Coordinates of C-alpha atoms in Angstrom, one line a residue:
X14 CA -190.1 -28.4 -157.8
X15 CA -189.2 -25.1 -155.8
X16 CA -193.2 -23.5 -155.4
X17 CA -193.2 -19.8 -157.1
X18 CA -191.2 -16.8 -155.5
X19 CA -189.5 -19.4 -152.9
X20 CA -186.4 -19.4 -155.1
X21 CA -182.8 -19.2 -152.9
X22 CA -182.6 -15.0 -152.1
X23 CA -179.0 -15.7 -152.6
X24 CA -179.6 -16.1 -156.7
X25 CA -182.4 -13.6 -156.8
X26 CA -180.6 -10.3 -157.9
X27 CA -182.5 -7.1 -156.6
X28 CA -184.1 -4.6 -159.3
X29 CA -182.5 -2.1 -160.3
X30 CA -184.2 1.3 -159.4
X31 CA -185.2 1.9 -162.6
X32 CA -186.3 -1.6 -163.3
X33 CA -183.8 -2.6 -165.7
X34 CA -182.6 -6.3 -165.7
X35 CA -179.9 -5.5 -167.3
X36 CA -179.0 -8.6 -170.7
X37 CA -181.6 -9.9 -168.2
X38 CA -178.5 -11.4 -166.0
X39 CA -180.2 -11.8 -162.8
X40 CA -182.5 -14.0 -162.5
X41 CA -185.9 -13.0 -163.4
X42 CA -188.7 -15.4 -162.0
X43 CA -192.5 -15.3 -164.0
X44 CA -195.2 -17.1 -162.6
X45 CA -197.3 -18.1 -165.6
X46 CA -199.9 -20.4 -163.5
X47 CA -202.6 -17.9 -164.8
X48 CA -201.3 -17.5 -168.1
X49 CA -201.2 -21.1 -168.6
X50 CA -204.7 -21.6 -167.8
X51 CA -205.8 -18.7 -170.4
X52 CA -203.4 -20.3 -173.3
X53 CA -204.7 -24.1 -172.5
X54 CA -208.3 -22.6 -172.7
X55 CA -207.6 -21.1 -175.7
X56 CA -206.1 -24.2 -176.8
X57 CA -208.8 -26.9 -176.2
X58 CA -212.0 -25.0 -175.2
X59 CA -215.2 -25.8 -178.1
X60 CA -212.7 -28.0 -179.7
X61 CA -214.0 -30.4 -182.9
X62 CA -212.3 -33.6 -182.7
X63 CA -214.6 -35.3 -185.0
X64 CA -217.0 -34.4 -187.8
X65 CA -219.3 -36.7 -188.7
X66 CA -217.2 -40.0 -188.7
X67 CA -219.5 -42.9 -189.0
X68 CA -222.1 -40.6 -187.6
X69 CA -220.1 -40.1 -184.6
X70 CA -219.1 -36.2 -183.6
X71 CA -216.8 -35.5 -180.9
X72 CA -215.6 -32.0 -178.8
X73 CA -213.9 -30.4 -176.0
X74 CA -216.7 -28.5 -174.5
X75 CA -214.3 -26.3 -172.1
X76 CA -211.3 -26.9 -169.7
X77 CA -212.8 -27.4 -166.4
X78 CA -209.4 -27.6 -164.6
X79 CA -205.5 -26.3 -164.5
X80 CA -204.5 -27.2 -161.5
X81 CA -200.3 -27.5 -160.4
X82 CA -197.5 -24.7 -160.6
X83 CA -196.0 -23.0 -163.6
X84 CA -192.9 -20.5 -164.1
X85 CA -190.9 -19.0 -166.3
X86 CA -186.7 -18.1 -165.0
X87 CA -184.5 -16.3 -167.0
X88 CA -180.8 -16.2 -165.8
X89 CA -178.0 -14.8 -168.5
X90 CA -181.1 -14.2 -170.7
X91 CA -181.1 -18.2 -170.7
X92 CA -185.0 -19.3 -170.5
X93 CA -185.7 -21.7 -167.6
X94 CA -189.7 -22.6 -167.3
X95 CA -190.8 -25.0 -164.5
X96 CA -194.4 -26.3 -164.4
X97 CA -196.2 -29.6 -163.0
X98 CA -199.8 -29.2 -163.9
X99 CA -202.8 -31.7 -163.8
X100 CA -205.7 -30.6 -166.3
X101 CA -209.3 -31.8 -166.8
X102 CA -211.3 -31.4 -169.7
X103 CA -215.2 -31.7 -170.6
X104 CA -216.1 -33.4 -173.5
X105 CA -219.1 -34.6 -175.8
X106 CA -220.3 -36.3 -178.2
X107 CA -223.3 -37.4 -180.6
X108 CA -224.3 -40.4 -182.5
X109 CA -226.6 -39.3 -185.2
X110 CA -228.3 -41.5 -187.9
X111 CA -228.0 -41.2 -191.7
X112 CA -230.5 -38.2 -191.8
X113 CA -228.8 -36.4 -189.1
X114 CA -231.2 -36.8 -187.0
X115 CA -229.5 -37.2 -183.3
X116 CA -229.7 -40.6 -181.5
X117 CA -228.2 -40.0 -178.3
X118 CA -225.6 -37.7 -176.7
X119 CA -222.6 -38.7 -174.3
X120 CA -220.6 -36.5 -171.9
X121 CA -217.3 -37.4 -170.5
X122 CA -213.7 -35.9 -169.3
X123 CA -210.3 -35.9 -170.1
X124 CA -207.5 -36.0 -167.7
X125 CA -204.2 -35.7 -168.4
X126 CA -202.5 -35.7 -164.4
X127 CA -199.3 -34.5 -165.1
X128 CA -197.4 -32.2 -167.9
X129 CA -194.0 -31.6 -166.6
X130 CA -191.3 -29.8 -167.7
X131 CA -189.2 -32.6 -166.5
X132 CA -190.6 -34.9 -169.4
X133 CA -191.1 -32.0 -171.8
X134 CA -189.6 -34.1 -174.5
X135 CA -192.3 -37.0 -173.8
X136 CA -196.4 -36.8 -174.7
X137 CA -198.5 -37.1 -171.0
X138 CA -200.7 -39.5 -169.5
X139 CA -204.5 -39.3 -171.2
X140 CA -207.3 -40.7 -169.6
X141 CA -210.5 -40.7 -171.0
X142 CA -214.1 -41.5 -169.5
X143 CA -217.5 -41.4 -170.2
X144 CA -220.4 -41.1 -168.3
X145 CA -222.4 -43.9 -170.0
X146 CA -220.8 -46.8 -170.1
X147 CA -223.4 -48.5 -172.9
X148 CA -222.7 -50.0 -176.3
X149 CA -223.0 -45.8 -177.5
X150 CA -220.9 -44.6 -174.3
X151 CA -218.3 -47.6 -175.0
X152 CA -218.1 -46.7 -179.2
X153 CA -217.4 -43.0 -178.4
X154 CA -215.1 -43.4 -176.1
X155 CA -213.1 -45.4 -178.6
X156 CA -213.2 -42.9 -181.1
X157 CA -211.7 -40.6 -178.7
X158 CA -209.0 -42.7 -177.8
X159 CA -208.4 -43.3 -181.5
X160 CA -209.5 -39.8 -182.9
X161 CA -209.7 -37.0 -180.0
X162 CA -206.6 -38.0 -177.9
X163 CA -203.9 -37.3 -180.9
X164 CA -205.4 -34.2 -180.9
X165 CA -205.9 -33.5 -177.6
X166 CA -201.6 -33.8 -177.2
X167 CA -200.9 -31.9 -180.3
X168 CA -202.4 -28.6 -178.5
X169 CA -200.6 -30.0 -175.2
X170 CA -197.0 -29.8 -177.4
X171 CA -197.7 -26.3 -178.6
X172 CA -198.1 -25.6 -174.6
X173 CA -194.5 -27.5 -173.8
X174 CA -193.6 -25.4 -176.9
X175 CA -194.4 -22.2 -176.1
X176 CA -193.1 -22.6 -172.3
X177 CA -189.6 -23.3 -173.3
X178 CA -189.5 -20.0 -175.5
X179 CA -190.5 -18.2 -172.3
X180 CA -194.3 -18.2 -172.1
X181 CA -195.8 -14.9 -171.1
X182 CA -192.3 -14.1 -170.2
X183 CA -191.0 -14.1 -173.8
X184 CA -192.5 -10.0 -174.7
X185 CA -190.3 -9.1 -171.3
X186 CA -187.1 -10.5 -172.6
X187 CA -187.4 -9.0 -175.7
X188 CA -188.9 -5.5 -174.0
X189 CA -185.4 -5.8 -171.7
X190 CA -182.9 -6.3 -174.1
X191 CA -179.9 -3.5 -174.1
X192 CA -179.4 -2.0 -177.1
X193 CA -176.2 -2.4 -178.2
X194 CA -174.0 1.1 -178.1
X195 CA -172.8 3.0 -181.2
X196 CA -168.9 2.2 -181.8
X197 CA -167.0 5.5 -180.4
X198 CA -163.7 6.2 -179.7
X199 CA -162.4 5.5 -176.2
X200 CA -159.5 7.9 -174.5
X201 CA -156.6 5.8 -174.1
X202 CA -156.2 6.3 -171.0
X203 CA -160.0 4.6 -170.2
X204 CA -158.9 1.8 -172.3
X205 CA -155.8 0.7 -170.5
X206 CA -157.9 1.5 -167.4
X207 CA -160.6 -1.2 -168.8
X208 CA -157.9 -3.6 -170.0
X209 CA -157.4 -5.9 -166.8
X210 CA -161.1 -6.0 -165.9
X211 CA -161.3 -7.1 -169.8
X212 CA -159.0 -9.9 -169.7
X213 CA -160.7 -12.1 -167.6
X214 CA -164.0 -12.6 -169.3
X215 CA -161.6 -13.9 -171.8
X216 CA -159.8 -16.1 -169.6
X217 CA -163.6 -17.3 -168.3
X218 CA -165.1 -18.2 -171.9
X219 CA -161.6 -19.8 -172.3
X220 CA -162.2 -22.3 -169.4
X221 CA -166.3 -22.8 -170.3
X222 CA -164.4 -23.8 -173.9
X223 CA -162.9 -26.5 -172.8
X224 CA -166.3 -27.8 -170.7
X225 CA -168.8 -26.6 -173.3
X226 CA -172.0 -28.5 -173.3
X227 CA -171.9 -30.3 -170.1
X228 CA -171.6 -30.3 -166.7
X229 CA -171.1 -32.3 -163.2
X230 CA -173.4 -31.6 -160.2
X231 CA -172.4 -32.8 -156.7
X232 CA -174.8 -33.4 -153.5
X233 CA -174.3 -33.9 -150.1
X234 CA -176.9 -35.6 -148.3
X235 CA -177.9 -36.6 -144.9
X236 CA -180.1 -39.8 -143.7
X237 CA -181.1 -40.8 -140.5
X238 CA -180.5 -44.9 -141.7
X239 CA -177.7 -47.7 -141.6
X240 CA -175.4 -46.9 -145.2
X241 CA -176.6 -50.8 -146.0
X242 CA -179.6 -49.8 -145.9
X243 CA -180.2 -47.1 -147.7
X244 CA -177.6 -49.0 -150.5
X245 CA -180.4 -52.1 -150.6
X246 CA -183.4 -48.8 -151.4
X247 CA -181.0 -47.7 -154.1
X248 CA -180.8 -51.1 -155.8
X249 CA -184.1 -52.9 -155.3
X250 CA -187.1 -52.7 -158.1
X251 CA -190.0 -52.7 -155.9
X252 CA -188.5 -50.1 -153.8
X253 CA -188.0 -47.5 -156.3
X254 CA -191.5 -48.2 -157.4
X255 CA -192.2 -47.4 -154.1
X256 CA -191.0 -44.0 -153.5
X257 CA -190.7 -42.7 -157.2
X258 CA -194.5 -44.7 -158.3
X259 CA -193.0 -45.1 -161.2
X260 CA -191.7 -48.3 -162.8
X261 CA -187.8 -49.8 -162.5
X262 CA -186.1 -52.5 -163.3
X263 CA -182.2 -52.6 -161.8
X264 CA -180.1 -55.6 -161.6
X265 CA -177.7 -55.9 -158.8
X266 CA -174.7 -57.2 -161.3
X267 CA -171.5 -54.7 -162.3
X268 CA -172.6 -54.6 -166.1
X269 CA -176.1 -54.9 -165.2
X270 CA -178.7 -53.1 -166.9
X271 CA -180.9 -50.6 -165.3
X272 CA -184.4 -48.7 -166.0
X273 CA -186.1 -46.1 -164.0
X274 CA -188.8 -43.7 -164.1
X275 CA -190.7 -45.5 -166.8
X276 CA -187.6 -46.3 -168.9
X277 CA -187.1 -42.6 -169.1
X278 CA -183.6 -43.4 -167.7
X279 CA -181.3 -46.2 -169.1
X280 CA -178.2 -47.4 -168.0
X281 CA -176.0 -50.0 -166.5
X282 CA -173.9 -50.6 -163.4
X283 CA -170.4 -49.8 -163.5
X284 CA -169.1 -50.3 -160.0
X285 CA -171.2 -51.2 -156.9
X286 CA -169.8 -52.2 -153.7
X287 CA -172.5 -53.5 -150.8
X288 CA -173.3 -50.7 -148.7
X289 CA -170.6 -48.0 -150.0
X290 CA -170.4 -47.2 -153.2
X291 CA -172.8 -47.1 -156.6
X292 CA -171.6 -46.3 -160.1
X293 CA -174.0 -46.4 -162.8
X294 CA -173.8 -45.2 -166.6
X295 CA -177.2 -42.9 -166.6
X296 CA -178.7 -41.7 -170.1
X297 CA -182.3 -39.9 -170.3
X298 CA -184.2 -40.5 -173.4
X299 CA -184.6 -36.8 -174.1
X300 CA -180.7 -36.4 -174.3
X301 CA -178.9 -36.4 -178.1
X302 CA -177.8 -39.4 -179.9
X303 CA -174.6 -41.3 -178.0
X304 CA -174.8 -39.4 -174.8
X305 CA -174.1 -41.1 -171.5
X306 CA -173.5 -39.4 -167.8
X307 CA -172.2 -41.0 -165.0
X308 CA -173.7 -41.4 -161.4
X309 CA -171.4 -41.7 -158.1
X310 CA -172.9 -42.6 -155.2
X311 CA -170.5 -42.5 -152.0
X312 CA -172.3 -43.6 -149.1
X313 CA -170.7 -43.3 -145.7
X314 CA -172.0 -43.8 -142.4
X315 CA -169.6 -41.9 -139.7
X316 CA -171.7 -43.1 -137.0
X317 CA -174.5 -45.9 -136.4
X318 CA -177.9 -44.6 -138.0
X319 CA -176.4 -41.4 -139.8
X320 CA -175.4 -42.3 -143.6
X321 CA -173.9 -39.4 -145.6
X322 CA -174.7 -39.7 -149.2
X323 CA -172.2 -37.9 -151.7
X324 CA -173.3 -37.5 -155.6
X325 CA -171.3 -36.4 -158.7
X326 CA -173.0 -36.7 -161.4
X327 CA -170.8 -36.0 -164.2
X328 CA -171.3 -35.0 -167.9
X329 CA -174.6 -34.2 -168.0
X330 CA -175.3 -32.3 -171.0
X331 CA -176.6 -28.6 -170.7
X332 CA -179.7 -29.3 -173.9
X333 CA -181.4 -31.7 -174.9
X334 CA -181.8 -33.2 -178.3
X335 CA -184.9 -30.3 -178.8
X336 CA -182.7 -27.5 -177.3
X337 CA -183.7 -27.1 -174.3
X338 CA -181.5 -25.5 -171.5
X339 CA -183.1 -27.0 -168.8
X340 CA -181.3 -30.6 -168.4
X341 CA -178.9 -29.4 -165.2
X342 CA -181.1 -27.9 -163.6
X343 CA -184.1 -30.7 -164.4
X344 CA -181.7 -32.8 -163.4
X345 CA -180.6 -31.7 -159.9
X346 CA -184.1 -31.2 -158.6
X347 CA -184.7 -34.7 -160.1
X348 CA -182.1 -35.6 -157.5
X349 CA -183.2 -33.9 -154.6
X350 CA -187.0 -33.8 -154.8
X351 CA -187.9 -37.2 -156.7
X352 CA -184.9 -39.0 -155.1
X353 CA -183.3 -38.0 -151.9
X354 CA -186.4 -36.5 -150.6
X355 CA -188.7 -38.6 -151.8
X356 CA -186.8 -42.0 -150.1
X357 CA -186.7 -39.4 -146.6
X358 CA -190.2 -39.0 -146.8
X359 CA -191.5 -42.9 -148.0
X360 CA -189.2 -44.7 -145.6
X361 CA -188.9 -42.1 -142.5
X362 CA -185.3 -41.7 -143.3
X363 CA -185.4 -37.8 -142.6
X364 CA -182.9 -36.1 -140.0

């Protein structure tokens, strides 16, 4: 994921002078790192997670920890956010008896290692520990498990939530958008003037008509390896556990299912040809009901030790089955950070 203000100048539109993003159609960039530490403390700091249950209470004393990288884009007044954050949290509890009279008090932490945009639709990784690991220690920990964690991830989701409606960035869209003018007559002469500069938005929303919903990215890569190679990487198990440290399961058969990233992608093989060519049916988990993409891999080696890898990845859907807009663009940097760059810098592939 591209760090905070090292976004492409290219797509990063200048302010205006007097600050107005105009339908917000350049591409506004919020970093929301601070913000999101305030809103998760809010969230989970002096948290009850259980009142007297068998004489057992449990809390979130504070959040000790938001580390990671969080943003907000807005392009077209479309709401982009981007975050990879690992949080730590303290917790307590206390076994009291019948009387409520205390009997012994445990301390522990929560960490949850990664909440992702990229799996926004999908509850993170909990880990809980204690400090004592005795009969008491083991019995609250439990409890949490059972108990604290369910809550723990409901005030996570209200986070995911409130980042995909623009986070801090949300007032500032609102704040920026243009009124829209009073209907008044225009001179005919300005009106045949505006008439060709008119007709092709039209023509344009015609076109995104007949594409509406999804689209197709395309990559070109370079990587300093024999094509057979880097073919075997794409189609072995133990090596995309290696490079993505995540688990996969891909059979080497046209027809052939496949499962990567945790099962978080599904799919099957549709063409493969040894050290050339890779066509797969992709579908993420997140994505509605019934939708499939498809994956090309071209893999060409023009001279001994250099293989050129080409991608079209075609009808991938703009949302997700929550609405999120971010599937393209989730999708691409899938590509080119957990993928291409990832294999480059696992296997010493890099140019």
């Amino acid at each position: 994921m591209a760090k905070f203000g090292e976004g492409d100048k290219r797509w990063i539109v200048e302010e205006r002078p007097d600050g107005t993003n105009v339908h917000n159609w350049h591409w506004a960039e919020t970093d929301c790192l601070e913000w999101s530490r305030n809103f998760l403390s809010k969230l989970l700091s002096d948290l009850l997670l259980l009142d007297d249950e068998g004489g057992l209470f449990i809390k979130i004393k504070k959040v000790d920890k938001v580390d990671g990288e969080a943003y907000v884009n807005i392009r077209k007044g479309k709401i982009i956010p981007g975050y990879e954050l690992s949080v730590t949290l303290s917790w307590e509890g206390e076994a009291k008896d019948s009387e409520g009279k205390s009997l012994q008090k445990i301390d522990g932490l929560v960490e949850i290692p990664y909440i992702s945009d990229e799996n926004a639709d999908e509850d993170p990784e909990v880990r809980v520990s204690v400090k004592d690991e005795g009969p008491t220690g083991k019995k609250m920990k439990e409890a949490m498990l059972a108990k604290g964690k369910p809550i723990v991830l409901e005030k996570v989701r209200l986070y995911v939530q409130s980042m995909a409606k623009g986070g801090p960035a949300k007032d500032d869209l609102e704040a920026k958008k243009v009124e829209p003018k009073s209907n008044q007559s225009t001179p005919p002469a300005a009106a045949m003037a505006a008439a060709p500069a008119a007709s092709k938005p039209a023509v344009v929303a015609e076109k995104k008509k007949a594409k509406k919903g999804f689209k197709t990215i395309t990559m070109t890569e370079k990587f300093s390896c024999r094509a057979n190679i880097l073919f075997e990487i794409l189609m072995d198990d133990n090596r995309w556990k290696g490079f993505t440290q995540s688990n996969a399961k891909i059979s080497k058969e046209v027809g052939g299912e496949i499962s990567i990233f945790d099962g978080s992608v599904t799919g099957k093989n549709l063409e493969l040809e040894e050290g050339k060519l890779i066509v797969q049916q992709w579908r993420f988990g997140s994505w509605p009901d019934g939708i499939h993409s498809t994956v090309k891999l071209t893999l060409e080696e023009p001279e001994p030790g250099i293989t050129i890898v080409k991608l079209i990845h075609s009808d991938v859907p703009e949302e997700d089955r929550y609405g999120n807009a971010t599937v393209v663009e989730n999708t691409e940097r899938g590509w080119r950070d957990l993928i291409f760059n990832k294999i480059r810098a696992v296997f010493g592939f890099g140019i």
